PDB file of C-alpha atoms and ligand atoms in Angstrom:
ATOM      1  CA  UNK M   9      64.781 202.984 183.433  1.00  0.00           C
ATOM      2  CA  UNK M  10      64.597 199.645 181.589  1.00  0.00           C
ATOM      3  CA  UNK M  11      68.695 197.424 181.648  1.00  0.00           C
ATOM      4  CA  UNK M  12      67.644 194.173 180.014  1.00  0.00           C
ATOM      5  CA  UNK M  13      70.437 191.108 179.756  1.00  0.00           C
ATOM      6  CA  UNK M  14      70.760 189.094 176.469  1.00  0.00           C
ATOM      7  CA  UNK M  15      71.656 185.843 176.726  1.00  0.00           C
ATOM      8  CA  UNK M  16      72.391 182.685 175.219  1.00  0.00           C
ATOM      9  CA  UNK M  17      75.398 181.310 173.273  1.00  0.00           C
ATOM     10  CA  UNK M  18      77.517 181.844 170.632  1.00  0.00           C
ATOM     11  CA  UNK M  19      75.944 182.414 167.797  1.00  0.00           C
ATOM     12  CA  UNK M  20      71.975 182.240 169.131  1.00  0.00           C
ATOM     13  CA  UNK M  21      71.265 185.851 167.090  1.00  0.00           C
ATOM     14  CA  UNK M  22      72.382 188.172 171.106  1.00  0.00           C
ATOM     15  CA  UNK M  23      74.543 190.844 168.326  1.00  0.00           C
ATOM     16  CA  UNK M  24      71.095 191.479 165.546  1.00  0.00           C
ATOM     17  CA  UNK M  25      68.569 191.585 167.873  1.00  0.00           C
ATOM     18  CA  UNK M  26      70.623 194.400 170.008  1.00  0.00           C
ATOM     19  CA  UNK M  27      69.998 196.075 167.359  1.00  0.00           C
ATOM     20  CA  UNK M  28      66.118 195.278 166.876  1.00  0.00           C
ATOM     21  CA  UNK M  29      65.840 196.232 170.871  1.00  0.00           C
ATOM     22  CA  UNK M  30      68.074 199.470 170.552  1.00  0.00           C
ATOM     23  CA  UNK M  31      66.094 201.114 167.698  1.00  0.00           C
ATOM     24  CA  UNK M  32      62.769 200.440 169.005  1.00  0.00           C
ATOM     25  CA  UNK M  33      63.644 201.453 172.968  1.00  0.00           C
ATOM     26  CA  UNK M  34      66.653 203.469 172.137  1.00  0.00           C
ATOM     27  CA  UNK M  35      68.043 201.522 174.962  1.00  0.00           C
ATOM     28  CA  UNK M  36      72.230 201.808 175.498  1.00  0.00           C
ATOM     29  CA  UNK M  37      74.098 198.756 174.313  1.00  0.00           C
ATOM     30  CA  UNK M  38      76.830 197.400 176.182  1.00  0.00           C
ATOM     31  CA  UNK M  39      78.719 194.774 174.192  1.00  0.00           C
ATOM     32  CA  UNK M  40      80.992 193.325 176.151  1.00  0.00           C
ATOM     33  CA  UNK M  41      83.067 191.321 172.896  1.00  0.00           C
ATOM     34  CA  UNK M  42      82.504 195.135 171.019  1.00  0.00           C
ATOM     35  CA  UNK M  43      83.919 196.846 173.679  1.00  0.00           C
ATOM     36  CA  UNK M  44      86.881 193.793 173.487  1.00  0.00           C
ATOM     37  CA  UNK M  45      87.206 194.305 169.915  1.00  0.00           C
ATOM     38  CA  UNK M  46      87.605 197.819 169.324  1.00  0.00           C
ATOM     39  CA  UNK M  47      90.321 197.481 172.365  1.00  0.00           C
ATOM     40  CA  UNK M  48      92.064 195.261 170.217  1.00  0.00           C
ATOM     41  CA  UNK M  49      91.706 197.062 167.661  1.00  0.00           C
ATOM     42  CA  UNK M  50      92.937 200.293 168.615  1.00  0.00           C
ATOM     43  CA  UNK M  51      95.773 198.408 170.118  1.00  0.00           C
ATOM     44  CA  UNK M  52      95.107 199.555 173.757  1.00  0.00           C
ATOM     45  CA  UNK M  53      97.167 197.903 176.882  1.00  0.00           C
ATOM     46  CA  UNK M  54      93.139 195.966 177.683  1.00  0.00           C
ATOM     47  CA  UNK M  55      93.084 195.292 173.851  1.00  0.00           C
ATOM     48  CA  UNK M  56      96.095 193.069 173.818  1.00  0.00           C
ATOM     49  CA  UNK M  57      95.488 191.797 177.546  1.00  0.00           C
ATOM     50  CA  UNK M  58      92.019 190.298 176.290  1.00  0.00           C
ATOM     51  CA  UNK M  59      93.268 189.338 173.314  1.00  0.00           C
ATOM     52  CA  UNK M  60      94.930 185.969 174.264  1.00  0.00           C
ATOM     53  CA  UNK M  61      91.833 185.016 175.607  1.00  0.00           C
ATOM     54  CA  UNK M  62      89.342 185.954 173.112  1.00  0.00           C
ATOM     55  CA  UNK M  63      91.988 183.972 170.121  1.00  0.00           C
ATOM     56  CA  UNK M  64      90.908 180.416 172.061  1.00  0.00           C
ATOM     57  CA  UNK M  65      87.337 181.669 172.378  1.00  0.00           C
ATOM     58  CA  UNK M  66      88.471 181.169 176.570  1.00  0.00           C
ATOM     59  CA  UNK M  67      86.644 184.021 179.118  1.00  0.00           C
ATOM     60  CA  UNK M  68      88.410 187.333 179.612  1.00  0.00           C
ATOM     61  CA  UNK M  69      89.073 187.810 184.128  1.00  0.00           C
ATOM     62  CA  UNK M  70      85.706 188.625 185.500  1.00  0.00           C
ATOM     63  CA  UNK M  71      88.023 191.686 187.663  1.00  0.00           C
ATOM     64  CA  UNK M  72      88.790 192.699 183.911  1.00  0.00           C
ATOM     65  CA  UNK M  73      85.518 192.756 182.238  1.00  0.00           C
ATOM     66  CA  UNK M  74      83.743 193.982 185.460  1.00  0.00           C
ATOM     67  CA  UNK M  75      86.086 196.729 184.968  1.00  0.00           C
ATOM     68  CA  UNK M  76      84.833 197.764 182.046  1.00  0.00           C
ATOM     69  CA  UNK M  77      81.202 197.564 182.085  1.00  0.00           C
ATOM     70  CA  UNK M  78      81.336 200.102 185.223  1.00  0.00           C
ATOM     71  CA  UNK M  79      83.898 202.314 183.420  1.00  0.00           C
ATOM     72  CA  UNK M  80      81.645 201.922 180.182  1.00  0.00           C
ATOM     73  CA  UNK M  81      78.106 202.587 182.788  1.00  0.00           C
ATOM     74  CA  UNK M  82      79.295 205.379 185.297  1.00  0.00           C
ATOM     75  CA  UNK M  83      80.719 207.317 180.968  1.00  0.00           C
ATOM     76  CA  UNK M  84      77.110 207.427 180.298  1.00  0.00           C
ATOM     77  CA  UNK M  85      74.870 210.498 181.181  1.00  0.00           C
ATOM     78  CA  UNK M  86      71.253 210.462 179.683  1.00  0.00           C
ATOM     79  CA  UNK M  87      70.372 206.710 178.876  1.00  0.00           C
ATOM     80  CA  UNK M  88      66.717 205.058 178.859  1.00  0.00           C
ATOM     81  CA  UNK M  89      68.563 202.167 180.066  1.00  0.00           C
ATOM     82  CA  UNK M  90      70.826 199.924 178.399  1.00  0.00           C
ATOM     83  CA  UNK M  91      71.331 196.029 177.239  1.00  0.00           C
ATOM     84  CA  UNK M  92      73.875 194.368 178.402  1.00  0.00           C
ATOM     85  CA  UNK M  93      74.152 191.597 175.638  1.00  0.00           C
ATOM     86  CA  UNK M  94      77.401 188.967 175.982  1.00  0.00           C
ATOM     87  CA  UNK M  95      77.777 190.152 179.958  1.00  0.00           C
ATOM     88  CA  UNK M  96      77.508 189.390 182.317  1.00  0.00           C
ATOM     89  CA  UNK M  97      78.663 186.007 181.729  1.00  0.00           C
ATOM     90  CA  UNK M  98      79.892 184.138 184.966  1.00  0.00           C
ATOM     91  CA  UNK M  99      77.940 184.207 188.771  1.00  0.00           C
ATOM     92  CA  UNK M 100      80.928 186.304 189.551  1.00  0.00           C
ATOM     93  CA  UNK M 101      79.619 188.729 187.283  1.00  0.00           C
ATOM     94  CA  UNK M 102      76.367 188.639 187.718  1.00  0.00           C
ATOM     95  CA  UNK M 103      76.015 189.852 191.095  1.00  0.00           C
ATOM     96  CA  UNK M 104      79.019 192.817 190.433  1.00  0.00           C
ATOM     97  CA  UNK M 105      76.238 194.124 188.001  1.00  0.00           C
ATOM     98  CA  UNK M 106      73.349 193.707 190.726  1.00  0.00           C
ATOM     99  CA  UNK M 107      75.800 195.365 193.224  1.00  0.00           C
ATOM    100  CA  UNK M 108      76.620 197.804 190.168  1.00  0.00           C
ATOM    101  CA  UNK M 109      73.149 198.897 189.120  1.00  0.00           C
ATOM    102  CA  UNK M 110      72.328 199.471 193.740  1.00  0.00           C
ATOM    103  CA  UNK M 111      75.183 201.578 193.411  1.00  0.00           C
ATOM    104  CA  UNK M 112      73.543 204.139 190.616  1.00  0.00           C
ATOM    105  CA  UNK M 113      70.135 202.808 191.942  1.00  0.00           C
ATOM    106  CA  UNK M 114      68.879 200.841 188.702  1.00  0.00           C
ATOM    107  CA  UNK M 115      68.048 197.669 188.678  1.00  0.00           C
ATOM    108  CA  UNK M 116      67.582 194.854 186.214  1.00  0.00           C
ATOM    109  CA  UNK M 117      64.468 194.610 185.162  1.00  0.00           C
ATOM    110  CA  UNK M 118      64.863 190.721 183.405  1.00  0.00           C
ATOM    111  CA  UNK M 119      66.879 188.596 181.554  1.00  0.00           C
ATOM    112  CA  UNK M 120      65.439 187.283 177.907  1.00  0.00           C
ATOM    113  CA  UNK M 121      67.516 184.112 176.970  1.00  0.00           C
ATOM    114  CA  UNK M 122      67.845 182.915 172.980  1.00  0.00           C
ATOM    115  CA  UNK M 123      67.432 179.449 173.167  1.00  0.00           C
ATOM    116  CA  UNK M 124      68.983 177.390 169.823  1.00  0.00           C
ATOM    117  CA  UNK M 125      70.356 174.329 169.116  1.00  0.00           C
ATOM    118  CA  UNK M 126      73.866 173.263 169.126  1.00  0.00           C
ATOM    119  CA  UNK M 127      74.328 171.694 165.333  1.00  0.00           C
ATOM    120  CA  UNK M 128      72.987 174.874 164.031  1.00  0.00           C
ATOM    121  CA  UNK M 129      74.543 177.417 166.598  1.00  0.00           C
ATOM    122  CA  UNK M 130      77.503 176.072 164.677  1.00  0.00           C
ATOM    123  CA  UNK M 131      75.895 176.750 161.595  1.00  0.00           C
ATOM    124  CA  UNK M 132      75.553 180.357 162.272  1.00  0.00           C
ATOM    125  CA  UNK M 133      78.805 180.916 163.698  1.00  0.00           C
ATOM    126  CA  UNK M 134      80.983 179.248 160.784  1.00  0.00           C
ATOM    127  CA  UNK M 135      78.215 181.300 158.647  1.00  0.00           C
ATOM    128  CA  UNK M 136      79.035 184.427 159.929  1.00  0.00           C
ATOM    129  CA  UNK M 137      83.256 183.379 159.913  1.00  0.00           C
ATOM    130  CA  UNK M 138      83.216 183.949 156.511  1.00  0.00           C
ATOM    131  CA  UNK M 139      82.293 187.766 156.275  1.00  0.00           C
ATOM    132  CA  UNK M 140      83.345 189.037 160.154  1.00  0.00           C
ATOM    133  CA  UNK M 141      86.717 188.959 159.947  1.00  0.00           C
ATOM    134  CA  UNK M 142      86.986 187.108 163.566  1.00  0.00           C
ATOM    135  CA  UNK M 143      88.796 184.523 164.503  1.00  0.00           C
ATOM    136  CA  UNK M 144      87.231 182.507 167.014  1.00  0.00           C
ATOM    137  CA  UNK M 145      84.292 182.546 164.648  1.00  0.00           C
ATOM    138  CA  UNK M 146      86.597 180.465 162.236  1.00  0.00           C
ATOM    139  CA  UNK M 147      87.791 177.134 164.045  1.00  0.00           C
ATOM    140  CA  UNK M 148      86.718 174.585 164.669  1.00  0.00           C
ATOM    141  CA  UNK M 149      87.898 173.908 167.876  1.00  0.00           C
ATOM    142  CA  UNK M 150      87.791 177.405 168.983  1.00  0.00           C
ATOM    143  CA  UNK M 151      84.338 177.391 168.206  1.00  0.00           C
ATOM    144  CA  UNK M 152      83.543 174.461 170.280  1.00  0.00           C
ATOM    145  CA  UNK M 153      85.512 176.011 173.500  1.00  0.00           C
ATOM    146  CA  UNK M 154      83.417 178.938 173.080  1.00  0.00           C
ATOM    147  CA  UNK M 155      80.252 176.151 173.505  1.00  0.00           C
ATOM    148  CA  UNK M 156      81.586 174.356 176.207  1.00  0.00           C
ATOM    149  CA  UNK M 157      82.406 177.592 177.958  1.00  0.00           C
ATOM    150  CA  UNK M 158      79.320 178.699 178.114  1.00  0.00           C
ATOM    151  CA  UNK M 159      77.789 175.389 178.860  1.00  0.00           C
ATOM    152  CA  UNK M 160      79.738 175.152 181.758  1.00  0.00           C
ATOM    153  CA  UNK M 161      80.492 178.116 183.041  1.00  0.00           C
ATOM    154  CA  UNK M 162      77.600 180.549 181.413  1.00  0.00           C
ATOM    155  CA  UNK M 163      74.654 178.917 181.745  1.00  0.00           C
ATOM    156  CA  UNK M 164      74.856 178.694 185.725  1.00  0.00           C
ATOM    157  CA  UNK M 165      74.754 183.353 184.925  1.00  0.00           C
ATOM    158  CA  UNK M 166      70.873 182.165 183.720  1.00  0.00           C
ATOM    159  CA  UNK M 167      69.173 180.276 187.528  1.00  0.00           C
ATOM    160  CA  UNK M 168      71.543 183.382 189.232  1.00  0.00           C
ATOM    161  CA  UNK M 169      67.996 185.982 187.282  1.00  0.00           C
ATOM    162  CA  UNK M 170      65.385 182.758 188.250  1.00  0.00           C
ATOM    163  CA  UNK M 171      65.915 183.234 191.423  1.00  0.00           C
ATOM    164  CA  UNK M 172      65.271 186.331 190.854  1.00  0.00           C
ATOM    165  CA  UNK M 173      61.813 185.652 188.478  1.00  0.00           C
ATOM    166  CA  UNK M 174      63.510 187.320 186.318  1.00  0.00           C
ATOM    167  CA  UNK M 175      64.366 185.488 183.759  1.00  0.00           C
ATOM    168  CA  UNK M 176      62.335 184.452 180.355  1.00  0.00           C
ATOM    169  CA  UNK M 177      63.628 181.601 177.620  1.00  0.00           C
ATOM    170  CA  UNK M 178      62.653 182.638 174.175  1.00  0.00           C
ATOM    171  CA  UNK M 179      62.942 180.712 171.292  1.00  0.00           C
ATOM    172  CA  UNK M 180      65.882 182.086 169.200  1.00  0.00           C
ATOM    173  CA  UNK M 181      64.981 179.696 164.974  1.00  0.00           C
ATOM    174  CA  UNK M 182      63.107 180.924 163.517  1.00  0.00           C
ATOM    175  CA  UNK M 183      62.163 184.184 161.180  1.00  0.00           C
ATOM    176  CA  UNK M 184      64.091 187.850 162.505  1.00  0.00           C
ATOM    177  CA  UNK M 185      60.662 189.325 162.694  1.00  0.00           C
ATOM    178  CA  UNK M 186      59.449 186.924 164.324  1.00  0.00           C
ATOM    179  CA  UNK M 187      61.381 186.729 167.001  1.00  0.00           C
ATOM    180  CA  UNK M 188      61.652 190.798 167.778  1.00  0.00           C
ATOM    181  CA  UNK M 189      58.365 190.360 168.382  1.00  0.00           C
ATOM    182  CA  UNK M 190      58.259 187.507 170.845  1.00  0.00           C
ATOM    183  CA  UNK M 191      61.324 189.985 172.788  1.00  0.00           C
ATOM    184  CA  UNK M 192      58.962 192.872 172.300  1.00  0.00           C
ATOM    185  CA  UNK M 193      55.731 191.164 174.191  1.00  0.00           C
ATOM    186  CA  UNK M 194      58.150 190.543 177.052  1.00  0.00           C
ATOM    187  CA  UNK M 195      60.226 193.904 177.696  1.00  0.00           C
ATOM    188  CA  UNK M 196      56.201 195.837 176.788  1.00  0.00           C
ATOM    189  CA  UNK M 197      55.256 193.235 180.566  1.00  0.00           C
ATOM    190  CA  UNK M 198      58.519 195.044 182.217  1.00  0.00           C
ATOM    191  CA  UNK M 199      57.496 197.999 184.824  1.00  0.00           C
ATOM    192  CA  UNK M 200      60.415 201.127 183.886  1.00  0.00           C
TER     193      UNK M 200
HETATM  194  P1  AMP Q 324      80.767 187.715 172.485  1.00  0.00           P
HETATM  195  O1  AMP Q 324      81.406 188.493 170.857  1.00  0.00           O
HETATM  196  O2  AMP Q 324      80.089 187.534 173.273  1.00  0.00           O
HETATM  197  O3  AMP Q 324      81.582 186.754 171.962  1.00  0.00           O
HETATM  198  O4  AMP Q 324      82.646 188.275 172.696  1.00  0.00           O
HETATM  199  C1  AMP Q 324      84.200 187.741 172.213  1.00  0.00           C
HETATM  200  C2  AMP Q 324      84.574 187.485 173.138  1.00  0.00           C
HETATM  201  O5  AMP Q 324      85.272 188.070 173.224  1.00  0.00           O
HETATM  202  C3  AMP Q 324      84.569 186.129 174.150  1.00  0.00           C
HETATM  203  O6  AMP Q 324      84.982 184.588 173.731  1.00  0.00           O
HETATM  204  C4  AMP Q 324      85.119 186.259 175.031  1.00  0.00           C
HETATM  205  O7  AMP Q 324      87.078 185.946 175.312  1.00  0.00           O
HETATM  206  C5  AMP Q 324      85.545 187.471 175.457  1.00  0.00           C
HETATM  207  N1  AMP Q 324      84.353 188.136 176.181  1.00  0.00           N
HETATM  208  C6  AMP Q 324      83.519 188.748 175.806  1.00  0.00           C
HETATM  209  N2  AMP Q 324      82.013 188.926 177.249  1.00  0.00           N
HETATM  210  C7  AMP Q 324      83.020 187.882 177.441  1.00  0.00           C
HETATM  211  C8  AMP Q 324      82.590 188.490 179.449  1.00  0.00           C
HETATM  212  N3  AMP Q 324      81.728 189.328 179.394  1.00  0.00           N
HETATM  213  N4  AMP Q 324      83.124 187.443 180.245  1.00  0.00           N
HETATM  214  C9  AMP Q 324      84.625 187.225 179.551  1.00  0.00           C
HETATM  215  N5  AMP Q 324      85.225 187.370 178.513  1.00  0.00           N
HETATM  216  C10 AMP Q 324      84.041 188.069 177.911  1.00  0.00           C
END
């Protein structure tokens, strides 16, 4: 089983590359942003709670995110593995994920980080905002908050995996296919 953490700031291309990874490696996509947006659309209590954080570009509290991820892992049977997209976003979430993996006799194969300069990120998010319908993609202050939250709270997660010898950084600027080729090379080096 391959269990991958796809890492990077908002706008790095995690969603786009996840789709290609799933197609090739038949993994289960676990995007916490997508799960929250689904709850939001369905008007669940979880969605209502998450909305106030998402609307401001802040992180939803760890215990809420961790509970939702645990539910998704426990309700997924017969998978080749997971691709975690947008999770973990704090060191506490990374620790909780390791604990969940251990409990299920699984392990994280590695973290692949997409590296993109801040100005390019902002440009990409603004472009995405024209069609995504996401309020958090359409407001300069919200975009800036999300990048700041990434730098302050999420970046330490990279060091967490680096310490475990599980971190690889890839250039996230270039053609979608070229970036995917580099991701594939890293993934093919993981032992399942
Ligand atoms: P994303 O689609 O990954 O950019 O996530 C959109 C929003 O959902 C984020 O700005 C956060 O408010 C929330 N969110 C998604 N994943 C997480 C997470 N792992 N921890 C906390 N909040 C999250």
